[in-house]
PDB file of C-alpha atoms in Angstrom:
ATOM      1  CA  UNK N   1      81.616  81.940  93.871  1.00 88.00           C
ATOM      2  CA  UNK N   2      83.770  84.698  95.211  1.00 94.00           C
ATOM      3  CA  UNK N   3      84.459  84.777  98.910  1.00 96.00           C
ATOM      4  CA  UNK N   4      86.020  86.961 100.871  1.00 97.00           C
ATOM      5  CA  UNK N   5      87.118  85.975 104.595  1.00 98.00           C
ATOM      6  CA  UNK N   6      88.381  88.845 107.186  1.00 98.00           C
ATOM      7  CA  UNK N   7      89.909  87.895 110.355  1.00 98.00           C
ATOM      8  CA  UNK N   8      92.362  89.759 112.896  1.00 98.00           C
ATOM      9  CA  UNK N   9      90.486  92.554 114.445  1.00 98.00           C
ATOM     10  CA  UNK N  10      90.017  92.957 117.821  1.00 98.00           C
ATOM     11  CA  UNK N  11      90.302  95.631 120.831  1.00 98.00           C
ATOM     12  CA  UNK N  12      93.162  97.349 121.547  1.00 98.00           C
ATOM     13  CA  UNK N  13      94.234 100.749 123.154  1.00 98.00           C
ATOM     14  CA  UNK N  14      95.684 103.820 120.935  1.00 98.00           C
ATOM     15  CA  UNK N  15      99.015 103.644 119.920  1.00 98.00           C
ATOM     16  CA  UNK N  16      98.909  99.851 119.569  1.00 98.00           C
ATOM     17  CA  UNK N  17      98.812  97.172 116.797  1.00 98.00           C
ATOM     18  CA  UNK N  18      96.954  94.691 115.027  1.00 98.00           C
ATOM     19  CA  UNK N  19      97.127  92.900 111.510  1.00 98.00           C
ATOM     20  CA  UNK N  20      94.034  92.234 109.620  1.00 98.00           C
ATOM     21  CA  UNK N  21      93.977  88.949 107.187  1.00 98.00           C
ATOM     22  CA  UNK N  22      91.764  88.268 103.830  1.00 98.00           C
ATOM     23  CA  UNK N  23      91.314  84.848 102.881  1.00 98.00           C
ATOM     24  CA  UNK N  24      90.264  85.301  99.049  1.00 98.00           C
ATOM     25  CA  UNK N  25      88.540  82.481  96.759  1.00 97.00           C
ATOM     26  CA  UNK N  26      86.726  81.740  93.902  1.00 96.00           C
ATOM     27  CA  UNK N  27      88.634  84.087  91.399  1.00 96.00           C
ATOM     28  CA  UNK N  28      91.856  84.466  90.279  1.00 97.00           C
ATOM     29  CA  UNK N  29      93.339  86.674  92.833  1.00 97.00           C
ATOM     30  CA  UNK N  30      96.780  86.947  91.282  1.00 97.00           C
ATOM     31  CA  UNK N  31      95.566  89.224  88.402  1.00 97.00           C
ATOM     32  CA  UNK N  32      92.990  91.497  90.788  1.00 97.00           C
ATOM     33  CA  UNK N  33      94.143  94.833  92.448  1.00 98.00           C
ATOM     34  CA  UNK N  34      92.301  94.371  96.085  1.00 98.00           C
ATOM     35  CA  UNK N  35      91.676  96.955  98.609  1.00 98.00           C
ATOM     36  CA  UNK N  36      90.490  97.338 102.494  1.00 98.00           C
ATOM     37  CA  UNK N  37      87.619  99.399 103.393  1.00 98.00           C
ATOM     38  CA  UNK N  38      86.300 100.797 106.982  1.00 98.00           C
ATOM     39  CA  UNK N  39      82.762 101.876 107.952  1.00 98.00           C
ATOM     40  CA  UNK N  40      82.077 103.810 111.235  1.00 97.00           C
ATOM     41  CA  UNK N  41      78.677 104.024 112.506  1.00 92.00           C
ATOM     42  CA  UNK N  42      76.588 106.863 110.867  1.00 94.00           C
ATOM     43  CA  UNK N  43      79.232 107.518 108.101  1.00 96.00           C
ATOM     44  CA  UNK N  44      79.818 105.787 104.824  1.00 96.00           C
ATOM     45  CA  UNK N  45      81.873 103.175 104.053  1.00 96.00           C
ATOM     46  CA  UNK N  46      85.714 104.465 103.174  1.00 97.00           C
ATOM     47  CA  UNK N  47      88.728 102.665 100.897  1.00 97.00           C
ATOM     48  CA  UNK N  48      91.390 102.557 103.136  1.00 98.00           C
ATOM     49  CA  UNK N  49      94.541 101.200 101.177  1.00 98.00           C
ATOM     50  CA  UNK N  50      94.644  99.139  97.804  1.00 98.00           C
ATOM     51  CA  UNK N  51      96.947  97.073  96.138  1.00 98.00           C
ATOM     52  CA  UNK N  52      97.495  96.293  92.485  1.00 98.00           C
ATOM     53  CA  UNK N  53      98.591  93.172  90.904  1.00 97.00           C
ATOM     54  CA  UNK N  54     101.996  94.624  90.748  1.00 97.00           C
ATOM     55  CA  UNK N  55     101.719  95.460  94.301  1.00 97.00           C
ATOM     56  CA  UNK N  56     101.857  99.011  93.738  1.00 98.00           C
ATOM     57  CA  UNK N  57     100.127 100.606  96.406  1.00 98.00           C
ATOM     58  CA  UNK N  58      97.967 103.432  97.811  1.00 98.00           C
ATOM     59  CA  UNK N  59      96.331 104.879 101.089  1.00 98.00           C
ATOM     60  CA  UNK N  60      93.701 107.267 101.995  1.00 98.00           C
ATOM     61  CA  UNK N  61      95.419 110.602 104.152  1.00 98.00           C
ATOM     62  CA  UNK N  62      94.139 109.528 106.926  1.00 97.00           C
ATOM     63  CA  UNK N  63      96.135 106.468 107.449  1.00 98.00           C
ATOM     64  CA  UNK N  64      99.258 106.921 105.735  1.00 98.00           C
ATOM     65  CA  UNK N  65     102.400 106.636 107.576  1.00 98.00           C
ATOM     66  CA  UNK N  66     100.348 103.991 109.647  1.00 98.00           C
ATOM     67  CA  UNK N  67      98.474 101.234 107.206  1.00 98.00           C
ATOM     68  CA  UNK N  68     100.538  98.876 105.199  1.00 98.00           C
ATOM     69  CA  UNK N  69      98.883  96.516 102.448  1.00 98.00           C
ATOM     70  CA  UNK N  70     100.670  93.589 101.367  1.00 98.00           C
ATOM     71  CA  UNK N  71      99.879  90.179  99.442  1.00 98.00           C
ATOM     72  CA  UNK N  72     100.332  86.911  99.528  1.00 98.00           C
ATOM     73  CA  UNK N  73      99.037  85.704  95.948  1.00 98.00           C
ATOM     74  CA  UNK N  74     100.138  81.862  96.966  1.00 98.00           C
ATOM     75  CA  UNK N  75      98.030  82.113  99.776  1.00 98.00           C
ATOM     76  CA  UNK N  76      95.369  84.012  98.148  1.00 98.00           C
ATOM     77  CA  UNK N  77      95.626  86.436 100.724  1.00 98.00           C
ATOM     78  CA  UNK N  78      95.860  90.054 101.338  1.00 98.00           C
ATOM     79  CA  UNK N  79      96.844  92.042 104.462  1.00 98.00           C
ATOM     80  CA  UNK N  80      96.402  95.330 106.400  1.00 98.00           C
ATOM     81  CA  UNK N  81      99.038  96.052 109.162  1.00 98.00           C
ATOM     82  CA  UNK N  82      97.270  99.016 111.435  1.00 98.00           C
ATOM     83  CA  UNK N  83     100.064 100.636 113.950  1.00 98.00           C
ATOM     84  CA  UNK N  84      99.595 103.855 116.139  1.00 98.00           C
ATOM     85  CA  UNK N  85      95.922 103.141 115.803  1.00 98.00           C
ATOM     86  CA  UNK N  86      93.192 105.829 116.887  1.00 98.00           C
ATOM     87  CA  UNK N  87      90.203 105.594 118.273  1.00 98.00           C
ATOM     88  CA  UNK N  88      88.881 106.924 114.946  1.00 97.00           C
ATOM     89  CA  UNK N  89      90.089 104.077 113.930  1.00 98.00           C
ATOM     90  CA  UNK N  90      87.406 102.022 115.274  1.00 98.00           C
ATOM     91  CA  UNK N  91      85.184 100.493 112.280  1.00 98.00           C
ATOM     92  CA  UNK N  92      84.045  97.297 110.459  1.00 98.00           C
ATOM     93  CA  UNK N  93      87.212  96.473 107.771  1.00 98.00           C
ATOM     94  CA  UNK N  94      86.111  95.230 104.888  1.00 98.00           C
ATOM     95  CA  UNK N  95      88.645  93.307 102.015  1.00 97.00           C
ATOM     96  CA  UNK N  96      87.346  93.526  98.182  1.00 97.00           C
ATOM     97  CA  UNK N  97      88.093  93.169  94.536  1.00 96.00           C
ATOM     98  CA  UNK N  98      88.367  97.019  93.485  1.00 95.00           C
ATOM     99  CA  UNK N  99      86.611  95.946  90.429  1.00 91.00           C
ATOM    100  CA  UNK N 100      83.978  94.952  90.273  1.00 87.00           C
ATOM    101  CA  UNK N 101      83.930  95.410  94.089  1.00 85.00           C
ATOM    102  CA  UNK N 102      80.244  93.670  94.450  1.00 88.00           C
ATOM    103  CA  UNK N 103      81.339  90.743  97.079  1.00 92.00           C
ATOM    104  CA  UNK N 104      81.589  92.022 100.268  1.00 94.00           C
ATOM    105  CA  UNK N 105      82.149  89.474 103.248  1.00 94.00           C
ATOM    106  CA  UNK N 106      81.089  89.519 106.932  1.00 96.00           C
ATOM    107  CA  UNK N 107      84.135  92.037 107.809  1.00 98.00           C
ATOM    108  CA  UNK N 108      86.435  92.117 111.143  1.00 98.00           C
ATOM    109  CA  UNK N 109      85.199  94.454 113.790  1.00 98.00           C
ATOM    110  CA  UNK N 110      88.483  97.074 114.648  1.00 98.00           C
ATOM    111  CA  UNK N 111      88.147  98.581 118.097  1.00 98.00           C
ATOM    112  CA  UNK N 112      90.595 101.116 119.294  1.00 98.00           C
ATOM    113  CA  UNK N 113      89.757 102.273 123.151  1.00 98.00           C
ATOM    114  CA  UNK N 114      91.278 105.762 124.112  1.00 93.00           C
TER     115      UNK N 114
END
């Protein structure tokens, strides 16, 4: 019953902006730490940022100072501003639980053009 909606990506050039949304359902999202994930062509499939419950949050290196997770638990919804984005950047973002982390959705394709 869990399902997991992304939405937001898009193109844009370096240095620019864009705000990825996750439209959460079938679980109690309230009481779930939740996290955003990337995957590049050829390479694995990277946690970004997560959130806790008590909105305590965390980033990987290589986008802190630039990433910010948020929630919205009365919209069952979780968030990932991107600014001064890269063309590394560019990858499928994916929102999940971090545990158990089995539902993965479609994901929002993130290009960044040089």
């Amino acid at each position: 019953q869990v399902q997991l909606v992304e939405s937001g990506g898009g193109l844009v050039q370096a240095g620019g902006s864009l705000r990825l949304s996750c439209a959460a359902s079938g679980f109690i999202f309230s009481i779930y730490a939740m996290g955003w994930y990337r995957q590049a062509p050829g390479k694995q499939r990277e946690l970004v940022a997560r959130i806790t419950s008590g909105r305590t949050t965390t980033y990987a290196d290589s986008v802190k100072g630039r990433f910010t997770i948020s929630r919205d638990n009365a919209k069952n919804t979780v968030y990932l501003q991107m600014n001064s984005l890269k063309p590394e950047d560019t990858a499928v973002y994916y929102c999940n639980l971090l545990n158990p982390g089995d539902y993965w959705g479609q994901g929002t394709q993130v290009t960044v053009s040089s």
